[in-house]
GROMACS .gro file of C-alpha atoms in nm:
model
  394
    1UNK     CA    1   0.007  -0.011   0.006
    2UNK     CA    2   0.153   0.332  -0.122
    3UNK     CA    3   0.051   0.676   0.005
    4UNK     CA    4  -0.060   0.941  -0.258
    5UNK     CA    5   0.158   1.273  -0.223
    6UNK     CA    6   0.010   1.486   0.020
    7UNK     CA    7  -0.234   1.243   0.186
    8UNK     CA    8  -0.354   1.283   0.518
    9UNK     CA    9  -0.217   1.030   0.764
   10UNK     CA   10  -0.573   0.951   0.877
   11UNK     CA   11  -0.667   0.891   0.496
   12UNK     CA   12  -0.374   0.640   0.466
   13UNK     CA   13  -0.443   0.473   0.763
   14UNK     CA   14  -0.787   0.399   0.675
   15UNK     CA   15  -0.670   0.256   0.333
   16UNK     CA   16  -0.404   0.027   0.520
   17UNK     CA   17  -0.672  -0.113   0.754
   18UNK     CA   18  -0.893  -0.173   0.442
   19UNK     CA   19  -0.622  -0.368   0.274
   20UNK     CA   20  -0.654  -0.606   0.549
   21UNK     CA   21  -1.018  -0.622   0.535
   22UNK     CA   22  -1.032  -0.420   0.866
   23UNK     CA   23  -1.167  -0.117   1.006
   24UNK     CA   24  -0.940   0.179   1.091
   25UNK     CA   25  -1.071   0.118   1.460
   26UNK     CA   26  -0.911  -0.215   1.465
   27UNK     CA   27  -0.561  -0.071   1.412
   28UNK     CA   28  -0.584   0.249   1.623
   29UNK     CA   29  -0.695  -0.002   1.912
   30UNK     CA   30  -0.313  -0.085   1.924
   31UNK     CA   31  -0.221   0.272   2.043
   32UNK     CA   32  -0.274   0.496   2.327
   33UNK     CA   33  -0.492   0.816   2.252
   34UNK     CA   34  -0.394   1.155   2.394
   35UNK     CA   35  -0.736   1.291   2.250
   36UNK     CA   36  -0.974   0.979   2.222
   37UNK     CA   37  -1.265   1.022   1.984
   38UNK     CA   38  -1.625   0.972   2.139
   39UNK     CA   39  -1.757   0.612   2.014
   40UNK     CA   40  -2.088   0.777   1.888
   41UNK     CA   41  -1.895   1.032   1.695
   42UNK     CA   42  -1.696   1.014   1.353
   43UNK     CA   43  -1.401   1.168   1.256
   44UNK     CA   44  -1.449   1.501   1.023
   45UNK     CA   45  -1.335   1.468   0.653
   46UNK     CA   46  -1.030   1.726   0.756
   47UNK     CA   47  -0.971   1.516   1.056
   48UNK     CA   48  -0.583   1.406   1.102
   49UNK     CA   49  -0.420   1.147   1.322
   50UNK     CA   50  -0.052   1.204   1.480
   51UNK     CA   51   0.158   0.916   1.577
   52UNK     CA   52   0.454   0.905   1.791
   53UNK     CA   53   0.781   0.711   1.669
   54UNK     CA   54   0.639   0.353   1.791
   55UNK     CA   55   0.285   0.413   1.619
   56UNK     CA   56   0.474   0.542   1.281
   57UNK     CA   57   0.706   0.215   1.311
   58UNK     CA   58   0.400  -0.010   1.322
   59UNK     CA   59   0.201   0.154   1.027
   60UNK     CA   60   0.532   0.137   0.845
   61UNK     CA   61   0.525  -0.234   0.903
   62UNK     CA   62   0.177  -0.261   0.838
   63UNK     CA   63   0.164  -0.106   0.491
   64UNK     CA   64   0.539  -0.227   0.416
   65UNK     CA   65   0.650   0.131   0.318
   66UNK     CA   66   0.980   0.273   0.453
   67UNK     CA   67   0.896   0.537   0.715
   68UNK     CA   68   1.127   0.797   0.491
   69UNK     CA   69   0.896   0.768   0.210
   70UNK     CA   70   0.586   0.807   0.438
   71UNK     CA   71   0.753   1.135   0.572
   72UNK     CA   72   0.796   1.263   0.226
   73UNK     CA   73   0.429   1.163   0.108
   74UNK     CA   74   0.229   1.252   0.429
   75UNK     CA   75   0.283   1.622   0.527
   76UNK     CA   76   0.173   1.559   0.914
   77UNK     CA   77   0.427   1.292   0.957
   78UNK     CA   78   0.695   1.458   1.106
   79UNK     CA   79   0.469   1.659   1.340
   80UNK     CA   80   0.354   1.347   1.549
   81UNK     CA   81   0.682   1.275   1.741
   82UNK     CA   82   0.702   1.659   1.848
   83UNK     CA   83   0.352   1.669   1.951
   84UNK     CA   84   0.359   1.354   2.155
   85UNK     CA   85   0.698   1.400   2.318
   86UNK     CA   86   0.725   1.235   2.666
   87UNK     CA   87   0.433   1.007   2.635
   88UNK     CA   88   0.598   0.693   2.516
   89UNK     CA   89   0.692   0.392   2.703
   90UNK     CA   90   0.603   0.023   2.775
   91UNK     CA   91   0.664  -0.012   2.400
   92UNK     CA   92   0.322   0.107   2.325
   93UNK     CA   93   0.245   0.378   2.037
   94UNK     CA   94   0.068   0.689   2.135
   95UNK     CA   95  -0.177   0.899   1.886
   96UNK     CA   96  -0.372   1.229   1.895
   97UNK     CA   97  -0.629   1.360   1.684
   98UNK     CA   98  -0.563   1.701   1.516
   99UNK     CA   99  -0.788   1.947   1.282
  100UNK     CA  100  -0.549   1.892   0.957
  101UNK     CA  101  -0.663   2.201   0.797
  102UNK     CA  102  -0.582   2.448   1.039
  103UNK     CA  103  -0.230   2.337   1.020
  104UNK     CA  104  -0.151   2.194   0.672
  105UNK     CA  105  -0.424   2.363   0.448
  106UNK     CA  106  -0.734   2.260   0.280
  107UNK     CA  107  -0.811   1.888   0.284
  108UNK     CA  108  -0.997   1.781  -0.056
  109UNK     CA  109  -1.123   1.451  -0.190
  110UNK     CA  110  -0.833   1.327  -0.385
  111UNK     CA  111  -0.845   1.212  -0.766
  112UNK     CA  112  -0.981   0.863  -0.755
  113UNK     CA  113  -0.854   0.793  -1.103
  114UNK     CA  114  -0.496   0.907  -0.991
  115UNK     CA  115  -0.530   0.698  -0.656
  116UNK     CA  116  -0.611   0.401  -0.838
  117UNK     CA  117  -0.301   0.424  -1.025
  118UNK     CA  118  -0.100   0.433  -0.721
  119UNK     CA  119  -0.287   0.119  -0.586
  120UNK     CA  120  -0.537   0.308  -0.369
  121UNK     CA  121  -0.816   0.058  -0.460
  122UNK     CA  122  -1.146   0.196  -0.453
  123UNK     CA  123  -1.138   0.374  -0.125
  124UNK     CA  124  -1.176   0.743  -0.096
  125UNK     CA  125  -0.849   0.934  -0.043
  126UNK     CA  126  -0.822   1.281   0.117
  127UNK     CA  127  -0.533   1.489   0.049
  128UNK     CA  128  -0.398   1.851   0.124
  129UNK     CA  129  -0.411   2.061  -0.157
  130UNK     CA  130  -0.347   2.444  -0.175
  131UNK     CA  131  -0.643   2.619  -0.336
  132UNK     CA  132  -0.396   2.709  -0.625
  133UNK     CA  133  -0.301   2.352  -0.690
  134UNK     CA  134  -0.664   2.163  -0.734
  135UNK     CA  135  -0.655   2.092  -1.098
  136UNK     CA  136  -0.584   1.743  -1.171
  137UNK     CA  137  -0.436   1.780  -1.520
  138UNK     CA  138  -0.439   1.396  -1.629
  139UNK     CA  139  -0.815   1.366  -1.593
  140UNK     CA  140  -0.961   1.711  -1.615
  141UNK     CA  141  -1.109   1.720  -1.257
  142UNK     CA  142  -1.098   2.035  -1.029
  143UNK     CA  143  -1.090   1.897  -0.646
  144UNK     CA  144  -1.339   2.013  -0.424
  145UNK     CA  145  -1.310   2.071  -0.052
  146UNK     CA  146  -1.385   1.769   0.159
  147UNK     CA  147  -1.701   1.776   0.406
  148UNK     CA  148  -1.865   2.076   0.279
  149UNK     CA  149  -2.230   1.940   0.265
  150UNK     CA  150  -2.253   1.855  -0.096
  151UNK     CA  151  -2.221   1.496  -0.286
  152UNK     CA  152  -1.939   1.613  -0.531
  153UNK     CA  153  -1.575   1.537  -0.487
  154UNK     CA  154  -1.463   1.711  -0.797
  155UNK     CA  155  -1.605   1.951  -1.088
  156UNK     CA  156  -1.547   1.822  -1.435
  157UNK     CA  157  -1.349   2.089  -1.603
  158UNK     CA  158  -1.233   1.905  -1.910
  159UNK     CA  159  -1.343   2.171  -2.127
  160UNK     CA  160  -1.141   2.435  -1.954
  161UNK     CA  161  -0.841   2.208  -1.836
  162UNK     CA  162  -0.566   2.375  -2.080
  163UNK     CA  163  -0.675   2.727  -1.960
  164UNK     CA  164  -0.680   2.631  -1.600
  165UNK     CA  165  -0.338   2.432  -1.627
  166UNK     CA  166  -0.189   2.726  -1.778
  167UNK     CA  167  -0.289   2.945  -1.488
  168UNK     CA  168  -0.204   2.674  -1.234
  169UNK     CA  169   0.148   2.664  -1.377
  170UNK     CA  170   0.177   3.042  -1.401
  171UNK     CA  171   0.118   3.054  -1.020
  172UNK     CA  172   0.375   2.797  -0.940
  173UNK     CA  173   0.638   2.991  -1.148
  174UNK     CA  174   0.542   3.286  -0.943
  175UNK     CA  175   0.572   3.144  -0.613
  176UNK     CA  176   0.924   2.971  -0.696
  177UNK     CA  177   1.050   3.301  -0.881
  178UNK     CA  178   0.973   3.465  -0.562
  179UNK     CA  179   1.134   3.197  -0.336
  180UNK     CA  180   1.446   3.203  -0.551
  181UNK     CA  181   1.483   3.571  -0.536
  182UNK     CA  182   1.416   3.604  -0.161
  183UNK     CA  183   1.146   3.840  -0.218
  184UNK     CA  184   0.886   3.958   0.038
  185UNK     CA  185   0.570   3.790  -0.160
  186UNK     CA  186   0.451   3.486   0.027
  187UNK     CA  187   0.254   3.257  -0.237
  188UNK     CA  188  -0.048   3.204  -0.003
  189UNK     CA  189  -0.080   3.561   0.120
  190UNK     CA  190  -0.091   3.703  -0.218
  191UNK     CA  191  -0.311   3.434  -0.362
  192UNK     CA  192  -0.572   3.496  -0.064
  193UNK     CA  193  -0.560   3.854  -0.140
  194UNK     CA  194  -0.624   3.818  -0.501
  195UNK     CA  195  -0.892   3.551  -0.444
  196UNK     CA  196  -1.066   3.793  -0.233
  197UNK     CA  197  -1.048   4.082  -0.471
  198UNK     CA  198  -1.183   3.867  -0.789
  199UNK     CA  199  -1.464   3.709  -0.580
  200UNK     CA  200  -1.544   4.042  -0.438
  201UNK     CA  201  -1.604   4.130  -0.797
  202UNK     CA  202  -1.810   3.788  -0.856
  203UNK     CA  203  -2.088   3.930  -0.618
  204UNK     CA  204  -2.139   4.273  -0.795
  205UNK     CA  205  -2.422   4.331  -1.017
  206UNK     CA  206  -2.211   4.621  -1.227
  207UNK     CA  207  -1.926   4.367  -1.273
  208UNK     CA  208  -2.167   4.109  -1.415
  209UNK     CA  209  -2.334   4.364  -1.633
  210UNK     CA  210  -2.003   4.404  -1.838
  211UNK     CA  211  -1.853   4.048  -1.789
  212UNK     CA  212  -1.868   3.822  -2.086
  213UNK     CA  213  -1.627   3.539  -2.020
  214UNK     CA  214  -1.753   3.386  -1.651
  215UNK     CA  215  -2.080   3.292  -1.762
  216UNK     CA  216  -1.988   3.075  -2.024
  217UNK     CA  217  -1.742   2.904  -1.812
  218UNK     CA  218  -1.994   2.852  -1.539
  219UNK     CA  219  -2.228   2.711  -1.785
  220UNK     CA  220  -1.990   2.470  -1.916
  221UNK     CA  221  -1.851   2.331  -1.576
  222UNK     CA  222  -2.204   2.291  -1.438
  223UNK     CA  223  -2.336   2.115  -1.742
  224UNK     CA  224  -2.035   1.868  -1.741
  225UNK     CA  225  -2.023   1.820  -1.385
  226UNK     CA  226  -2.433   1.754  -1.393
  227UNK     CA  227  -2.372   1.484  -1.654
  228UNK     CA  228  -2.185   1.261  -1.400
  229UNK     CA  229  -2.373   1.312  -1.123
  230UNK     CA  230  -2.707   1.504  -1.102
  231UNK     CA  231  -2.766   1.776  -0.825
  232UNK     CA  232  -2.938   1.688  -0.523
  233UNK     CA  233  -3.317   1.802  -0.484
  234UNK     CA  234  -3.336   2.181  -0.413
  235UNK     CA  235  -3.054   2.290  -0.593
  236UNK     CA  236  -3.051   2.578  -0.822
  237UNK     CA  237  -2.844   2.862  -0.971
  238UNK     CA  238  -2.721   2.985  -0.613
  239UNK     CA  239  -2.589   2.658  -0.498
  240UNK     CA  240  -2.407   2.613  -0.833
  241UNK     CA  241  -2.262   2.934  -0.841
  242UNK     CA  242  -2.121   2.887  -0.517
  243UNK     CA  243  -1.969   2.548  -0.571
  244UNK     CA  244  -1.803   2.636  -0.886
  245UNK     CA  245  -1.707   2.985  -0.837
  246UNK     CA  246  -1.336   2.915  -0.757
  247UNK     CA  247  -1.289   2.714  -1.067
  248UNK     CA  248  -1.454   2.982  -1.276
  249UNK     CA  249  -1.227   3.283  -1.163
  250UNK     CA  250  -0.934   3.086  -1.117
  251UNK     CA  251  -0.743   3.224  -1.432
  252UNK     CA  252  -0.825   3.583  -1.322
  253UNK     CA  253  -0.721   3.514  -0.954
  254UNK     CA  254  -0.386   3.427  -1.076
  255UNK     CA  255  -0.355   3.713  -1.336
  256UNK     CA  256  -0.441   3.942  -1.033
  257UNK     CA  257  -0.196   3.781  -0.811
  258UNK     CA  258   0.083   3.806  -1.031
  259UNK     CA  259  -0.019   4.200  -1.087
  260UNK     CA  260  -0.002   4.273  -0.728
  261UNK     CA  261   0.352   4.082  -0.684
  262UNK     CA  262   0.476   4.276  -0.978
  263UNK     CA  263   0.707   4.565  -0.858
  264UNK     CA  264   0.604   4.785  -1.164
  265UNK     CA  265   0.237   4.758  -1.072
  266UNK     CA  266   0.283   4.812  -0.701
  267UNK     CA  267   0.483   5.119  -0.791
  268UNK     CA  268   0.168   5.252  -0.974
  269UNK     CA  269  -0.041   5.175  -0.697
  270UNK     CA  270   0.189   5.384  -0.454
  271UNK     CA  271   0.211   5.701  -0.670
  272UNK     CA  272  -0.023   5.915  -0.535
  273UNK     CA  273  -0.409   6.008  -0.384
  274UNK     CA  274  -0.695   5.758  -0.453
  275UNK     CA  275  -0.846   5.949  -0.735
  276UNK     CA  276  -0.499   5.897  -0.923
  277UNK     CA  277  -0.510   5.520  -0.885
  278UNK     CA  278  -0.802   5.486  -1.123
  279UNK     CA  279  -0.707   5.726  -1.392
  280UNK     CA  280  -0.406   5.921  -1.445
  281UNK     CA  281  -0.362   6.152  -1.741
  282UNK     CA  282  -0.277   5.884  -2.054
  283UNK     CA  283  -0.475   5.613  -1.870
  284UNK     CA  284  -0.182   5.454  -1.728
  285UNK     CA  285  -0.336   5.438  -1.339
  286UNK     CA  286  -0.303   5.120  -1.176
  287UNK     CA  287  -0.652   4.994  -1.225
  288UNK     CA  288  -0.619   5.087  -1.604
  289UNK     CA  289  -0.290   4.857  -1.575
  290UNK     CA  290  -0.474   4.603  -1.412
  291UNK     CA  291  -0.778   4.606  -1.630
  292UNK     CA  292  -0.536   4.579  -1.934
  293UNK     CA  293  -0.362   4.253  -1.786
  294UNK     CA  294  -0.718   4.115  -1.724
  295UNK     CA  295  -0.842   4.199  -2.061
  296UNK     CA  296  -1.109   4.389  -1.896
  297UNK     CA  297  -1.049   4.772  -1.990
  298UNK     CA  298  -1.376   4.877  -1.828
  299UNK     CA  299  -1.245   4.791  -1.498
  300UNK     CA  300  -1.172   5.138  -1.383
  301UNK     CA  301  -1.587   5.192  -1.448
  302UNK     CA  302  -1.624   4.944  -1.144
  303UNK     CA  303  -1.335   4.959  -0.926
  304UNK     CA  304  -1.413   5.313  -0.781
  305UNK     CA  305  -1.131   5.480  -0.553
  306UNK     CA  306  -1.403   5.541  -0.275
  307UNK     CA  307  -1.480   5.155  -0.208
  308UNK     CA  308  -1.339   5.031   0.079
  309UNK     CA  309  -1.278   4.692  -0.073
  310UNK     CA  310  -0.962   4.448  -0.060
  311UNK     CA  311  -0.809   4.610  -0.364
  312UNK     CA  312  -0.857   4.990  -0.234
  313UNK     CA  313  -0.713   4.874   0.124
  314UNK     CA  314  -0.404   4.674  -0.045
  315UNK     CA  315  -0.313   5.001  -0.236
  316UNK     CA  316  -0.349   5.185   0.059
  317UNK     CA  317  -0.104   4.975   0.238
  318UNK     CA  318   0.137   4.979  -0.021
  319UNK     CA  319   0.143   5.374  -0.040
  320UNK     CA  320   0.204   5.346   0.338
  321UNK     CA  321   0.514   5.108   0.283
  322UNK     CA  322   0.639   5.301   0.001
  323UNK     CA  323   0.647   5.618   0.247
  324UNK     CA  324   0.819   5.468   0.511
  325UNK     CA  325   1.170   5.619   0.574
  326UNK     CA  326   1.464   5.402   0.463
  327UNK     CA  327   1.568   5.152   0.724
  328UNK     CA  328   1.256   5.164   0.932
  329UNK     CA  329   1.100   4.853   0.996
  330UNK     CA  330   0.732   4.763   0.923
  331UNK     CA  331   0.472   4.872   1.196
  332UNK     CA  332   0.344   4.614   1.448
  333UNK     CA  333   0.021   4.446   1.335
  334UNK     CA  334  -0.082   4.315   0.993
  335UNK     CA  335   0.115   4.341   0.689
  336UNK     CA  336   0.037   4.448   0.317
  337UNK     CA  337  -0.128   4.124   0.226
  338UNK     CA  338  -0.351   4.104   0.528
  339UNK     CA  339  -0.738   4.049   0.406
  340UNK     CA  340  -1.026   4.168   0.644
  341UNK     CA  341  -1.257   3.915   0.750
  342UNK     CA  342  -1.548   4.102   0.597
  343UNK     CA  343  -1.367   4.073   0.253
  344UNK     CA  344  -1.296   3.720   0.265
  345UNK     CA  345  -1.510   3.503   0.025
  346UNK     CA  346  -1.795   3.308   0.153
  347UNK     CA  347  -1.685   2.922   0.151
  348UNK     CA  348  -1.881   2.666  -0.009
  349UNK     CA  349  -1.977   2.485   0.329
  350UNK     CA  350  -2.104   2.809   0.513
  351UNK     CA  351  -2.260   2.930   0.188
  352UNK     CA  352  -2.487   2.633   0.144
  353UNK     CA  353  -2.592   2.641   0.521
  354UNK     CA  354  -2.692   3.007   0.463
  355UNK     CA  355  -2.867   2.919   0.133
  356UNK     CA  356  -3.051   2.629   0.282
  357UNK     CA  357  -3.327   2.836   0.470
  358UNK     CA  358  -3.355   3.063   0.146
  359UNK     CA  359  -3.550   2.772  -0.029
  360UNK     CA  360  -3.821   2.756   0.243
  361UNK     CA  361  -3.845   3.121   0.319
  362UNK     CA  362  -3.778   3.290  -0.004
  363UNK     CA  363  -3.522   3.492   0.123
  364UNK     CA  364  -3.183   3.490  -0.034
  365UNK     CA  365  -2.871   3.629   0.165
  366UNK     CA  366  -2.768   3.949  -0.021
  367UNK     CA  367  -2.386   3.849   0.001
  368UNK     CA  368  -2.454   3.526  -0.164
  369UNK     CA  369  -2.701   3.627  -0.444
  370UNK     CA  370  -2.564   3.947  -0.545
  371UNK     CA  371  -2.373   3.949  -0.875
  372UNK     CA  372  -2.574   3.680  -1.019
  373UNK     CA  373  -2.489   3.628  -1.388
  374UNK     CA  374  -2.629   3.853  -1.637
  375UNK     CA  375  -2.685   3.793  -2.012
  376UNK     CA  376  -2.553   4.011  -2.301
  377UNK     CA  377  -2.899   4.189  -2.304
  378UNK     CA  378  -2.873   4.252  -1.901
  379UNK     CA  379  -3.138   4.015  -1.805
  380UNK     CA  380  -3.071   3.735  -1.531
  381UNK     CA  381  -2.939   3.447  -1.741
  382UNK     CA  382  -3.165   3.127  -1.685
  383UNK     CA  383  -2.941   2.903  -1.866
  384UNK     CA  384  -2.822   2.740  -1.540
  385UNK     CA  385  -3.168   2.606  -1.443
  386UNK     CA  386  -3.282   2.539  -1.807
  387UNK     CA  387  -3.201   2.174  -1.964
  388UNK     CA  388  -2.951   2.085  -1.694
  389UNK     CA  389  -3.038   1.757  -1.512
  390UNK     CA  390  -3.062   1.779  -1.123
  391UNK     CA  391  -3.145   2.150  -1.139
  392UNK     CA  392  -3.457   2.341  -1.023
  393UNK     CA  393  -3.565   2.668  -1.159
  394UNK     CA  394  -3.488   2.937  -0.895
   0.00000   0.00000   0.00000
């Protein structure tokens, strides 16, 4: 039994047990637990198990894989001995539970076809994947967060795979280049800010009134995903838009991230007062430059300087950084790439819970409903609920 790269230790332990025809509890019963799970409660999908040296040696023996390879493949492996230091003795292994997503990043349902190629069998595999590494290039699947309250493990993006792959590779090159240059841009932080900016546009009516690309991508991804697995009862436009939003906007998120980490663009952002950021003489202001990179020259009509969104706050932070005297350290507190909680995108799980009572009461949370797709004539597009299996007309 070979682990999948990035797999959670708990996922791998479950698969090892299944290979012997056992339940995971049959193996974990060999260990003492620092944080036992109540018998009546299950393990959450992003749950993780940390093992001390004795337990790790046992697991390596059960699966027949050297501990060094397990340490390379399982991100949480090295944290176990530190977390359980001082608890050993008597030859018995120790283990403890941990919420894996809080330390090693989001947990997604791994691509089952890739897992089968690695000898994983038919069992489910959970892996850690950053939000900019969700595309399975080989099989055209966008991996979705585990345990978000919907039945899908992935979105079918076969028709967009080439465009998404190019964006995924581009961001990977950006992160490696910054690391090699010793720059101050951290990949996860700049991606989080860019995602907040673009997802903010996603929610705005005035953006959708001009947007011509996202609606086509949205239709394509939803139709392809529905052909594999029809949607559950009660699902409509709002749920689908929330589920596949990150897929649809991913190329633009990468473009914005690349722009914000570019010194020349950051220099434009720090040039002067807020009104000059949108339009300077000659049309070379920061927003104009960003809109040109995105292929949306109308961006300056939507992103106004008076709006206190994540992009405007980032511009102000960059301007303060540029004005700081040479040799002066940054002020205490949050850095340039920090995103306020009010500007962070609504994630799929919480968003679906917000939408659940909407079907019963008719009340749609404004933050989720804002910015619904519009057609070229300006009316609300109905294609998402017309002729697609498993959806209902909203």
